[in-house]
PDB file of C-alpha atoms in Angstrom:
ATOM      1  CA  UNK A 278       7.154  33.858  35.614  1.00  0.00           C
ATOM      2  CA  UNK A 279       4.615  31.280  36.783  1.00  0.00           C
ATOM      3  CA  UNK A 280       3.468  28.796  34.078  1.00  0.00           C
ATOM      4  CA  UNK A 281      -0.149  29.922  34.475  1.00  0.00           C
ATOM      5  CA  UNK A 282       0.909  33.451  33.706  1.00  0.00           C
ATOM      6  CA  UNK A 283       2.880  32.434  30.620  1.00  0.00           C
ATOM      7  CA  UNK A 284      -0.145  30.633  29.218  1.00  0.00           C
ATOM      8  CA  UNK A 285      -2.485  33.490  29.978  1.00  0.00           C
ATOM      9  CA  UNK A 286      -0.135  36.193  28.483  1.00  0.00           C
ATOM     10  CA  UNK A 287       0.750  34.216  25.370  1.00  0.00           C
ATOM     11  CA  UNK A 288      -0.705  35.886  22.277  1.00  0.00           C
ATOM     12  CA  UNK A 289       0.409  36.660  18.729  1.00  0.00           C
ATOM     13  CA  UNK A 290       2.489  39.846  18.654  1.00  0.00           C
ATOM     14  CA  UNK A 291       2.758  41.534  15.263  1.00  0.00           C
ATOM     15  CA  UNK A 292       4.789  44.643  16.070  1.00  0.00           C
ATOM     16  CA  UNK A 293       8.421  44.572  17.222  1.00  0.00           C
ATOM     17  CA  UNK A 294      11.114  47.111  18.146  1.00  0.00           C
ATOM     18  CA  UNK A 295      14.526  46.809  16.543  1.00  0.00           C
ATOM     19  CA  UNK A 296      16.096  46.004  19.954  1.00  0.00           C
ATOM     20  CA  UNK A 297      18.212  42.882  19.672  1.00  0.00           C
ATOM     21  CA  UNK A 298      17.218  39.640  21.322  1.00  0.00           C
ATOM     22  CA  UNK A 299      19.915  38.257  23.636  1.00  0.00           C
ATOM     23  CA  UNK A 300      21.667  35.106  22.625  1.00  0.00           C
ATOM     24  CA  UNK A 301      20.770  33.723  25.998  1.00  0.00           C
ATOM     25  CA  UNK A 302      17.066  34.156  25.302  1.00  0.00           C
ATOM     26  CA  UNK A 303      17.368  32.483  21.913  1.00  0.00           C
ATOM     27  CA  UNK A 304      19.286  29.621  23.501  1.00  0.00           C
ATOM     28  CA  UNK A 305      16.623  29.149  26.183  1.00  0.00           C
ATOM     29  CA  UNK A 306      13.790  29.311  23.636  1.00  0.00           C
ATOM     30  CA  UNK A 307      15.390  26.709  21.454  1.00  0.00           C
ATOM     31  CA  UNK A 308      16.336  24.500  24.462  1.00  0.00           C
ATOM     32  CA  UNK A 309      12.690  24.348  25.326  1.00  0.00           C
ATOM     33  CA  UNK A 310      11.526  23.773  21.733  1.00  0.00           C
ATOM     34  CA  UNK A 311      13.516  20.636  21.369  1.00  0.00           C
ATOM     35  CA  UNK A 312      11.759  19.293  24.507  1.00  0.00           C
ATOM     36  CA  UNK A 313       8.516  18.792  22.649  1.00  0.00           C
ATOM     37  CA  UNK A 314       6.672  15.485  22.747  1.00  0.00           C
ATOM     38  CA  UNK A 315       7.724  13.052  20.044  1.00  0.00           C
ATOM     39  CA  UNK A 316       5.941   9.857  19.100  1.00  0.00           C
ATOM     40  CA  UNK A 317       8.174   6.928  19.869  1.00  0.00           C
ATOM     41  CA  UNK A 318      10.843   9.449  20.730  1.00  0.00           C
ATOM     42  CA  UNK A 319      11.359   9.871  16.984  1.00  0.00           C
ATOM     43  CA  UNK A 320      12.550  13.415  17.417  1.00  0.00           C
ATOM     44  CA  UNK A 321      11.532  14.400  13.931  1.00  0.00           C
ATOM     45  CA  UNK A 322      11.850  18.091  14.311  1.00  0.00           C
ATOM     46  CA  UNK A 323      14.514  20.498  13.171  1.00  0.00           C
ATOM     47  CA  UNK A 324      14.809  24.289  13.445  1.00  0.00           C
ATOM     48  CA  UNK A 325      16.463  26.970  11.408  1.00  0.00           C
ATOM     49  CA  UNK A 326      17.172  30.021  13.596  1.00  0.00           C
ATOM     50  CA  UNK A 327      17.789  33.266  11.682  1.00  0.00           C
ATOM     51  CA  UNK A 328      19.135  36.421  13.336  1.00  0.00           C
ATOM     52  CA  UNK A 329      20.660  39.708  12.140  1.00  0.00           C
ATOM     53  CA  UNK A 330      21.339  39.728   8.440  1.00  0.00           C
ATOM     54  CA  UNK A 331      20.008  36.208   7.996  1.00  0.00           C
ATOM     55  CA  UNK A 332      16.617  37.277   9.406  1.00  0.00           C
ATOM     56  CA  UNK A 333      16.591  40.380   7.133  1.00  0.00           C
ATOM     57  CA  UNK A 334      17.418  38.164   4.144  1.00  0.00           C
ATOM     58  CA  UNK A 335      14.533  35.874   4.975  1.00  0.00           C
ATOM     59  CA  UNK A 336      12.150  38.836   5.225  1.00  0.00           C
ATOM     60  CA  UNK A 337      13.348  40.162   1.914  1.00  0.00           C
ATOM     61  CA  UNK A 338      13.158  36.848   0.045  1.00  0.00           C
ATOM     62  CA  UNK A 339      10.252  35.179   1.695  1.00  0.00           C
ATOM     63  CA  UNK A 340       8.479  38.048   3.421  1.00  0.00           C
ATOM     64  CA  UNK A 341       5.372  38.392   1.315  1.00  0.00           C
ATOM     65  CA  UNK A 342       3.610  36.425   4.114  1.00  0.00           C
ATOM     66  CA  UNK A 343       2.998  39.248   6.590  1.00  0.00           C
ATOM     67  CA  UNK A 344       2.481  42.829   7.390  1.00  0.00           C
ATOM     68  CA  UNK A 345       5.367  45.341   7.387  1.00  0.00           C
ATOM     69  CA  UNK A 346       5.434  45.607  11.195  1.00  0.00           C
ATOM     70  CA  UNK A 347       6.514  42.018  11.678  1.00  0.00           C
ATOM     71  CA  UNK A 348       9.544  42.590   9.502  1.00  0.00           C
ATOM     72  CA  UNK A 349      11.474  44.192  12.299  1.00  0.00           C
ATOM     73  CA  UNK A 350      11.473  41.011  14.329  1.00  0.00           C
ATOM     74  CA  UNK A 351      15.103  40.204  15.364  1.00  0.00           C
ATOM     75  CA  UNK A 352      14.713  36.436  15.282  1.00  0.00           C
ATOM     76  CA  UNK A 353      12.958  34.135  12.885  1.00  0.00           C
ATOM     77  CA  UNK A 354      12.647  30.443  13.752  1.00  0.00           C
ATOM     78  CA  UNK A 355      11.517  28.011  11.034  1.00  0.00           C
ATOM     79  CA  UNK A 356      10.469  24.659  12.485  1.00  0.00           C
ATOM     80  CA  UNK A 357      10.637  21.641  10.197  1.00  0.00           C
ATOM     81  CA  UNK A 358       8.743  18.360  10.435  1.00  0.00           C
ATOM     82  CA  UNK A 359      10.778  15.318   9.389  1.00  0.00           C
ATOM     83  CA  UNK A 360       8.388  12.521   8.485  1.00  0.00           C
ATOM     84  CA  UNK A 361      11.223  10.084   7.594  1.00  0.00           C
ATOM     85  CA  UNK A 362      12.495  10.150  11.176  1.00  0.00           C
ATOM     86  CA  UNK A 363       9.114   8.776  12.347  1.00  0.00           C
ATOM     87  CA  UNK A 364       8.970   6.060   9.625  1.00  0.00           C
ATOM     88  CA  UNK A 365      12.523   5.050  10.388  1.00  0.00           C
ATOM     89  CA  UNK A 366      11.925   4.954  14.170  1.00  0.00           C
ATOM     90  CA  UNK A 367       8.894   2.773  13.682  1.00  0.00           C
ATOM     91  CA  UNK A 368      10.788   0.360  11.475  1.00  0.00           C
ATOM     92  CA  UNK A 369      13.075  -0.565  14.394  1.00  0.00           C
ATOM     93  CA  UNK A 370      12.604  -3.914  16.165  1.00  0.00           C
ATOM     94  CA  UNK A 371      10.913  -2.438  19.208  1.00  0.00           C
ATOM     95  CA  UNK A 372       8.266  -0.615  17.095  1.00  0.00           C
ATOM     96  CA  UNK A 373       7.948  -2.655  13.907  1.00  0.00           C
ATOM     97  CA  UNK A 374       4.942  -4.645  15.080  1.00  0.00           C
ATOM     98  CA  UNK A 375       2.900  -1.359  15.264  1.00  0.00           C
ATOM     99  CA  UNK A 376       2.856  -1.197  11.441  1.00  0.00           C
ATOM    100  CA  UNK A 377       3.713   2.484  11.614  1.00  0.00           C
ATOM    101  CA  UNK A 378       6.747   2.088   9.443  1.00  0.00           C
ATOM    102  CA  UNK A 379       4.390   2.915   6.519  1.00  0.00           C
ATOM    103  CA  UNK A 380       2.964   6.475   6.338  1.00  0.00           C
ATOM    104  CA  UNK A 381      -0.536   5.290   5.339  1.00  0.00           C
ATOM    105  CA  UNK A 382      -0.880   3.397   8.670  1.00  0.00           C
ATOM    106  CA  UNK A 383      -0.502   6.478  10.849  1.00  0.00           C
ATOM    107  CA  UNK A 384      -3.970   7.556  12.179  1.00  0.00           C
ATOM    108  CA  UNK A 385      -2.762  11.198  11.963  1.00  0.00           C
ATOM    109  CA  UNK A 386       0.623  12.583  10.921  1.00  0.00           C
ATOM    110  CA  UNK A 387       2.366  12.889  14.200  1.00  0.00           C
ATOM    111  CA  UNK A 388       5.392  14.655  12.593  1.00  0.00           C
ATOM    112  CA  UNK A 389       3.198  17.674  12.180  1.00  0.00           C
ATOM    113  CA  UNK A 390       1.526  17.383  15.583  1.00  0.00           C
ATOM    114  CA  UNK A 391       4.759  17.086  17.464  1.00  0.00           C
ATOM    115  CA  UNK A 392       6.314  19.911  15.484  1.00  0.00           C
ATOM    116  CA  UNK A 393       3.271  22.040  16.298  1.00  0.00           C
ATOM    117  CA  UNK A 394       3.901  21.303  19.998  1.00  0.00           C
ATOM    118  CA  UNK A 395       7.440  22.590  19.462  1.00  0.00           C
ATOM    119  CA  UNK A 396       6.003  25.765  17.968  1.00  0.00           C
ATOM    120  CA  UNK A 397       3.848  26.244  21.107  1.00  0.00           C
ATOM    121  CA  UNK A 398       6.806  25.670  23.376  1.00  0.00           C
ATOM    122  CA  UNK A 399       8.714  28.309  21.338  1.00  0.00           C
ATOM    123  CA  UNK A 400       5.837  30.770  21.660  1.00  0.00           C
ATOM    124  CA  UNK A 401       5.480  30.236  25.431  1.00  0.00           C
ATOM    125  CA  UNK A 402       9.222  30.509  26.111  1.00  0.00           C
ATOM    126  CA  UNK A 403       9.315  33.710  24.257  1.00  0.00           C
ATOM    127  CA  UNK A 404       6.659  35.039  26.707  1.00  0.00           C
ATOM    128  CA  UNK A 405       8.700  33.684  29.619  1.00  0.00           C
ATOM    129  CA  UNK A 406      11.638  35.624  28.278  1.00  0.00           C
ATOM    130  CA  UNK A 407       9.679  38.849  28.216  1.00  0.00           C
ATOM    131  CA  UNK A 408       9.468  38.838  24.428  1.00  0.00           C
ATOM    132  CA  UNK A 409       6.727  38.766  21.864  1.00  0.00           C
ATOM    133  CA  UNK A 410       6.242  36.286  19.067  1.00  0.00           C
ATOM    134  CA  UNK A 411       3.944  35.426  16.154  1.00  0.00           C
ATOM    135  CA  UNK A 412       3.498  32.271  14.194  1.00  0.00           C
ATOM    136  CA  UNK A 413       2.793  32.535  10.455  1.00  0.00           C
ATOM    137  CA  UNK A 414       2.620  30.294   7.469  1.00  0.00           C
ATOM    138  CA  UNK A 415       5.016  29.889   4.609  1.00  0.00           C
ATOM    139  CA  UNK A 416       3.434  29.072   1.275  1.00  0.00           C
ATOM    140  CA  UNK A 417       4.175  25.625  -0.095  1.00  0.00           C
ATOM    141  CA  UNK A 418       5.201  27.236  -3.354  1.00  0.00           C
ATOM    142  CA  UNK A 419       8.198  28.745  -1.447  1.00  0.00           C
ATOM    143  CA  UNK A 420       9.412  25.592   0.289  1.00  0.00           C
ATOM    144  CA  UNK A 421      11.878  24.437  -2.378  1.00  0.00           C
ATOM    145  CA  UNK A 422      13.374  27.998  -2.710  1.00  0.00           C
ATOM    146  CA  UNK A 423      13.609  28.243   1.110  1.00  0.00           C
ATOM    147  CA  UNK A 424      15.349  24.879   1.358  1.00  0.00           C
ATOM    148  CA  UNK A 425      17.792  25.871  -1.425  1.00  0.00           C
ATOM    149  CA  UNK A 426      18.441  29.316   0.119  1.00  0.00           C
ATOM    150  CA  UNK A 427      19.419  27.861   3.483  1.00  0.00           C
ATOM    151  CA  UNK A 428      20.743  24.426   2.665  1.00  0.00           C
ATOM    152  CA  UNK A 429      17.845  22.595   4.226  1.00  0.00           C
ATOM    153  CA  UNK A 430      17.436  18.854   3.269  1.00  0.00           C
ATOM    154  CA  UNK A 431      14.436  17.955   1.081  1.00  0.00           C
ATOM    155  CA  UNK A 432      13.158  15.614   3.753  1.00  0.00           C
ATOM    156  CA  UNK A 433      12.440  18.608   6.020  1.00  0.00           C
ATOM    157  CA  UNK A 434       9.064  20.245   5.564  1.00  0.00           C
ATOM    158  CA  UNK A 435       8.631  23.773   7.001  1.00  0.00           C
ATOM    159  CA  UNK A 436       5.466  24.122   9.069  1.00  0.00           C
ATOM    160  CA  UNK A 437       5.498  27.881   9.172  1.00  0.00           C
ATOM    161  CA  UNK A 438       7.772  30.351  10.912  1.00  0.00           C
ATOM    162  CA  UNK A 439       7.927  32.281  14.185  1.00  0.00           C
ATOM    163  CA  UNK A 440       9.045  35.890  14.436  1.00  0.00           C
ATOM    164  CA  UNK A 441      10.401  36.779  17.807  1.00  0.00           C
ATOM    165  CA  UNK A 442      11.429  40.171  19.337  1.00  0.00           C
ATOM    166  CA  UNK A 443      10.671  42.869  21.802  1.00  0.00           C
ATOM    167  CA  UNK A 444       7.100  43.905  21.453  1.00  0.00           C
ATOM    168  CA  UNK A 445       6.206  47.392  20.219  1.00  0.00           C
ATOM    169  CA  UNK A 446       2.451  46.844  20.444  1.00  0.00           C
ATOM    170  CA  UNK A 447       0.106  48.761  22.626  1.00  0.00           C
ATOM    171  CA  UNK A 448      -2.781  46.582  23.774  1.00  0.00           C
ATOM    172  CA  UNK A 449      -5.527  49.090  22.883  1.00  0.00           C
ATOM    173  CA  UNK A 450      -7.522  48.633  19.736  1.00  0.00           C
ATOM    174  CA  UNK A 451      -6.048  45.182  18.881  1.00  0.00           C
ATOM    175  CA  UNK A 452      -8.461  42.756  17.420  1.00  0.00           C
ATOM    176  CA  UNK A 453      -7.656  40.140  20.079  1.00  0.00           C
ATOM    177  CA  UNK A 454      -8.761  42.678  22.709  1.00  0.00           C
ATOM    178  CA  UNK A 455     -12.145  43.115  20.995  1.00  0.00           C
ATOM    179  CA  UNK A 456     -13.031  39.455  20.487  1.00  0.00           C
ATOM    180  CA  UNK A 457     -14.133  37.418  23.459  1.00  0.00           C
ATOM    181  CA  UNK A 458     -12.342  34.228  24.215  1.00  0.00           C
ATOM    182  CA  UNK A 459     -14.845  31.338  24.285  1.00  0.00           C
ATOM    183  CA  UNK A 460     -15.794  30.229  27.729  1.00  0.00           C
ATOM    184  CA  UNK A 461     -14.454  26.818  28.802  1.00  0.00           C
ATOM    185  CA  UNK A 462     -18.107  25.658  29.066  1.00  0.00           C
ATOM    186  CA  UNK A 463     -18.483  26.244  25.304  1.00  0.00           C
ATOM    187  CA  UNK A 464     -15.455  24.171  24.332  1.00  0.00           C
ATOM    188  CA  UNK A 465     -14.715  21.586  26.980  1.00  0.00           C
ATOM    189  CA  UNK A 466     -17.185  18.739  27.518  1.00  0.00           C
ATOM    190  CA  UNK A 467     -16.830  16.294  30.398  1.00  0.00           C
ATOM    191  CA  UNK A 468     -18.177  12.813  29.957  1.00  0.00           C
ATOM    192  CA  UNK A 469     -20.634  13.701  27.117  1.00  0.00           C
ATOM    193  CA  UNK A 470     -21.069  16.390  24.575  1.00  0.00           C
TER     194      UNK A 470
END
């Protein structure tokens, strides 16, 4: 599929069939996710990929987040931001002069931004694989339980989750079909607002 088509076809899919997602598709999705930009090449992202019984367990224990139709997704990917990887990277001799070895000196928390880019690569690659996907949040009150349930280090902060599977949605009557996407002229400003 051409990149332009991937971008134009990407949308949040909330209904999935129970058809399994191939291991090859999961591997390609994750291979692309780890290619996200990373400030200073800190590589402060990690991913928990849940399939089969592990995905069902997640839905059962942490599934209060979404509608019933998403629960049939065959793959759940939980991306984690690892702030300490950034602070450690910027404490190295080639970066220490930036002052970014201290969290308060960062203009914005790039560990979240870079992990968000990994999420987008995951969503786009799912489209390229002929699959549907939806990103959703995980409540902060569930993070400790999630870490404990899956052995995730405390330094890893979940930035949501992505359900992936074969789409069961028909396009008709979906809210995204009824709402107009803003025209570029309404959101992109060249040279001056």
